Amino acid sequence: MEDNAVNTIEVPVAPQAKLIEIEIMELINAYRINEGLNSLQNHDTVKAVASTHTEYMIEVDHVSHDNFFLRQQSLQAYASANLVSENVAYGFNSAESVVNAWLNSPGHRDNIKGDYTDFDVSAEQDENGKWYFTNMFIKR
């Protein structure tokens, strides 16, 4: 019998949404609707996977897309994702500031405007109070 196991990260239970996370998702959906695009649904598995990356970035004190392929494979396996992308950021102190920064960056804006069905965001503070963000998008 062949082992066809997919390399994935363990998907934890999604943490409860923080106000800043809800505001980020509302701002992104408002932007998408204003652009004539569909609004996106929040998704607990996406949030759980995003939260693992936010925790990782805090742990290594570095903002990156490290191990994106593992998050992508996990969302393909556990959220039926056909397409996956992510935006990351740090140091912003409000939902408006991080979303505006993403919208002012062509690559990040392309992710926000992409052909997706679901999304979620993880925002966590390090011990110095600096915010780290992982915003993931999927199409099912």
PDB file of N, CA, C and O in Angstrom, residues 21 46-47 49-55 57 64-65 71 85-89 102 120-124 132-136:
ATOM      1  N   GLU A  21      -9.217  41.918  13.819  1.00  0.00           N
ATOM      2  CA  GLU A  21      -9.346  40.947  12.728  1.00  0.00           C
ATOM      3  C   GLU A  21     -10.689  41.111  12.014  1.00  0.00           C
ATOM      4  O   GLU A  21     -10.753  41.089  10.781  1.00  0.00           O
ATOM      5  N   VAL A  46      -9.097  28.428   7.567  1.00  0.00           N
ATOM      6  CA  VAL A  46      -8.181  29.445   7.053  1.00  0.00           C
ATOM      7  C   VAL A  46      -7.607  30.242   8.225  1.00  0.00           C
ATOM      8  O   VAL A  46      -6.404  30.516   8.285  1.00  0.00           O
ATOM      9  N   LYS A  47      -8.463  30.618   9.170  1.00  0.00           N
ATOM     10  CA  LYS A  47      -8.006  31.377  10.337  1.00  0.00           C
ATOM     11  C   LYS A  47      -7.003  30.566  11.150  1.00  0.00           C
ATOM     12  O   LYS A  47      -5.973  31.090  11.579  1.00  0.00           O
ATOM     13  N   VAL A  49      -5.012  28.140  10.144  1.00  0.00           N
ATOM     14  CA  VAL A  49      -3.743  28.038   9.420  1.00  0.00           C
ATOM     15  C   VAL A  49      -3.014  29.381   9.445  1.00  0.00           C
ATOM     16  O   VAL A  49      -1.794  29.434   9.679  1.00  0.00           O
ATOM     17  N   ALA A  50      -3.730  30.473   9.240  1.00  0.00           N
ATOM     18  CA  ALA A  50      -3.116  31.801   9.304  1.00  0.00           C
ATOM     19  C   ALA A  50      -2.516  32.052  10.687  1.00  0.00           C
ATOM     20  O   ALA A  50      -1.421  32.608  10.803  1.00  0.00           O
ATOM     21  N   SER A  51      -3.207  31.604  11.719  1.00  0.00           N
ATOM     22  CA  SER A  51      -2.710  31.855  13.082  1.00  0.00           C
ATOM     23  C   SER A  51      -1.403  31.116  13.339  1.00  0.00           C
ATOM     24  O   SER A  51      -0.538  31.626  14.053  1.00  0.00           O
ATOM     25  N   THR A  52      -1.227  29.929  12.747  1.00  0.00           N
ATOM     26  CA  THR A  52       0.039  29.215  12.937  1.00  0.00           C
ATOM     27  C   THR A  52       1.194  30.026  12.353  1.00  0.00           C
ATOM     28  O   THR A  52       2.288  30.051  12.911  1.00  0.00           O
ATOM     29  N   HIS A  53       0.951  30.721  11.234  1.00  0.00           N
ATOM     30  CA  HIS A  53       2.021  31.500  10.622  1.00  0.00           C
ATOM     31  C   HIS A  53       2.297  32.785  11.401  1.00  0.00           C
ATOM     32  O   HIS A  53       3.459  33.186  11.559  1.00  0.00           O
ATOM     33  N   THR A  54       1.257  33.420  11.900  1.00  0.00           N
ATOM     34  CA  THR A  54       1.466  34.626  12.707  1.00  0.00           C
ATOM     35  C   THR A  54       2.296  34.288  13.937  1.00  0.00           C
ATOM     36  O   THR A  54       3.247  35.010  14.274  1.00  0.00           O
ATOM     37  N   GLU A  55       1.967  33.185  14.599  1.00  0.00           N
ATOM     38  CA  GLU A  55       2.736  32.754  15.777  1.00  0.00           C
ATOM     39  C   GLU A  55       4.191  32.469  15.394  1.00  0.00           C
ATOM     40  O   GLU A  55       5.116  32.826  16.131  1.00  0.00           O
ATOM     41  N   MET A  57       5.906  33.841  12.880  1.00  0.00           N
ATOM     42  CA  MET A  57       6.607  35.101  12.614  1.00  0.00           C
ATOM     43  C   MET A  57       7.000  35.793  13.912  1.00  0.00           C
ATOM     44  O   MET A  57       8.102  36.357  14.013  1.00  0.00           O
ATOM     45  N   SER A  64       7.525  37.062   7.026  1.00  0.00           N
ATOM     46  CA  SER A  64       7.911  36.309   5.830  1.00  0.00           C
ATOM     47  C   SER A  64       6.744  35.483   5.318  1.00  0.00           C
ATOM     48  O   SER A  64       5.684  35.413   5.938  1.00  0.00           O
ATOM     49  N   HIS A  65       6.996  34.836   4.182  1.00  0.00           N
ATOM     50  CA  HIS A  65       6.082  33.830   3.656  1.00  0.00           C
ATOM     51  C   HIS A  65       6.709  32.437   3.820  1.00  0.00           C
ATOM     52  O   HIS A  65       6.363  31.518   3.072  1.00  0.00           O
ATOM     53  N   ARG A  71       1.275  25.657   4.304  1.00  0.00           N
ATOM     54  CA  ARG A  71      -0.045  26.225   4.582  1.00  0.00           C
ATOM     55  C   ARG A  71      -0.974  25.977   3.411  1.00  0.00           C
ATOM     56  O   ARG A  71      -2.145  25.624   3.583  1.00  0.00           O
ATOM     57  N   SER A  85      -3.645  32.174  -1.406  1.00  0.00           N
ATOM     58  CA  SER A  85      -2.654  33.245  -1.356  1.00  0.00           C
ATOM     59  C   SER A  85      -2.667  33.860   0.036  1.00  0.00           C
ATOM     60  O   SER A  85      -3.569  33.597   0.833  1.00  0.00           O
ATOM     61  N   GLU A  86      -1.642  34.676   0.305  1.00  0.00           N
ATOM     62  CA  GLU A  86      -1.583  35.304   1.629  1.00  0.00           C
ATOM     63  C   GLU A  86      -0.900  36.652   1.547  1.00  0.00           C
ATOM     64  O   GLU A  86      -0.047  36.886   0.701  1.00  0.00           O
ATOM     65  N   ASN A  87      -1.318  37.514   2.456  1.00  0.00           N
ATOM     66  CA  ASN A  87      -0.663  38.789   2.718  1.00  0.00           C
ATOM     67  C   ASN A  87      -0.167  38.744   4.155  1.00  0.00           C
ATOM     68  O   ASN A  87      -0.876  38.253   5.035  1.00  0.00           O
ATOM     69  N   VAL A  88       1.027  39.268   4.387  1.00  0.00           N
ATOM     70  CA  VAL A  88       1.552  39.378   5.744  1.00  0.00           C
ATOM     71  C   VAL A  88       1.975  40.821   5.981  1.00  0.00           C
ATOM     72  O   VAL A  88       2.226  41.574   5.041  1.00  0.00           O
ATOM     73  N   ALA A  89       2.044  41.192   7.246  1.00  0.00           N
ATOM     74  CA  ALA A  89       2.468  42.545   7.616  1.00  0.00           C
ATOM     75  C   ALA A  89       2.820  42.560   9.091  1.00  0.00           C
ATOM     76  O   ALA A  89       2.491  41.626   9.834  1.00  0.00           O
ATOM     77  N   TRP A 102      -1.692  47.301   2.435  1.00  0.00           N
ATOM     78  CA  TRP A 102      -1.866  46.226   1.459  1.00  0.00           C
ATOM     79  C   TRP A 102      -2.452  46.766   0.153  1.00  0.00           C
ATOM     80  O   TRP A 102      -2.013  46.391  -0.931  1.00  0.00           O
ATOM     81  N   ASP A 120      -9.550  34.640   5.823  1.00  0.00           N
ATOM     82  CA  ASP A 120      -9.558  34.971   7.243  1.00  0.00           C
ATOM     83  C   ASP A 120      -8.226  35.630   7.552  1.00  0.00           C
ATOM     84  O   ASP A 120      -7.344  35.693   6.694  1.00  0.00           O
ATOM     85  N   VAL A 121      -8.115  36.127   8.759  1.00  0.00           N
ATOM     86  CA  VAL A 121      -6.919  36.870   9.143  1.00  0.00           C
ATOM     87  C   VAL A 121      -6.564  36.535  10.585  1.00  0.00           C
ATOM     88  O   VAL A 121      -7.442  36.255  11.404  1.00  0.00           O
ATOM     89  N   SER A 122      -5.279  36.544  10.851  1.00  0.00           N
ATOM     90  CA  SER A 122      -4.762  36.371  12.202  1.00  0.00           C
ATOM     91  C   SER A 122      -3.938  37.595  12.542  1.00  0.00           C
ATOM     92  O   SER A 122      -3.055  37.986  11.773  1.00  0.00           O
ATOM     93  N   ALA A 123      -4.228  38.209  13.668  1.00  0.00           N
ATOM     94  CA  ALA A 123      -3.471  39.358  14.165  1.00  0.00           C
ATOM     95  C   ALA A 123      -3.069  39.058  15.606  1.00  0.00           C
ATOM     96  O   ALA A 123      -3.924  38.757  16.434  1.00  0.00           O
ATOM     97  N   GLU A 124      -1.773  39.096  15.865  1.00  0.00           N
ATOM     98  CA  GLU A 124      -1.255  38.825  17.208  1.00  0.00           C
ATOM     99  C   GLU A 124      -0.186  39.843  17.544  1.00  0.00           C
ATOM    100  O   GLU A 124       0.520  40.326  16.658  1.00  0.00           O
ATOM    101  N   TYR A 132       1.525  41.578  14.397  1.00  0.00           N
ATOM    102  CA  TYR A 132       1.882  40.775  13.223  1.00  0.00           C
ATOM    103  C   TYR A 132       0.580  40.283  12.600  1.00  0.00           C
ATOM    104  O   TYR A 132      -0.350  39.911  13.327  1.00  0.00           O
ATOM    105  N   PHE A 133       0.532  40.247  11.267  1.00  0.00           N
ATOM    106  CA  PHE A 133      -0.696  39.895  10.556  1.00  0.00           C
ATOM    107  C   PHE A 133      -0.440  38.841   9.481  1.00  0.00           C
ATOM    108  O   PHE A 133       0.545  38.943   8.744  1.00  0.00           O
ATOM    109  N   THR A 134      -1.343  37.878   9.397  1.00  0.00           N
ATOM    110  CA  THR A 134      -1.371  36.940   8.269  1.00  0.00           C
ATOM    111  C   THR A 134      -2.804  36.914   7.767  1.00  0.00           C
ATOM    112  O   THR A 134      -3.720  36.574   8.509  1.00  0.00           O
ATOM    113  N   ASN A 135      -2.978  37.293   6.506  1.00  0.00           N
ATOM    114  CA  ASN A 135      -4.303  37.327   5.866  1.00  0.00           C
ATOM    115  C   ASN A 135      -4.259  36.318   4.710  1.00  0.00           C
ATOM    116  O   ASN A 135      -3.480  36.485   3.779  1.00  0.00           O
ATOM    117  N   MET A 136      -5.067  35.262   4.811  1.00  0.00           N
ATOM    118  CA  MET A 136      -5.047  34.216   3.791  1.00  0.00           C
ATOM    119  C   MET A 136      -6.360  34.183   3.031  1.00  0.00           C
ATOM    120  O   MET A 136      -7.437  34.419   3.592  1.00  0.00           O
TER     121      MET A 136
END
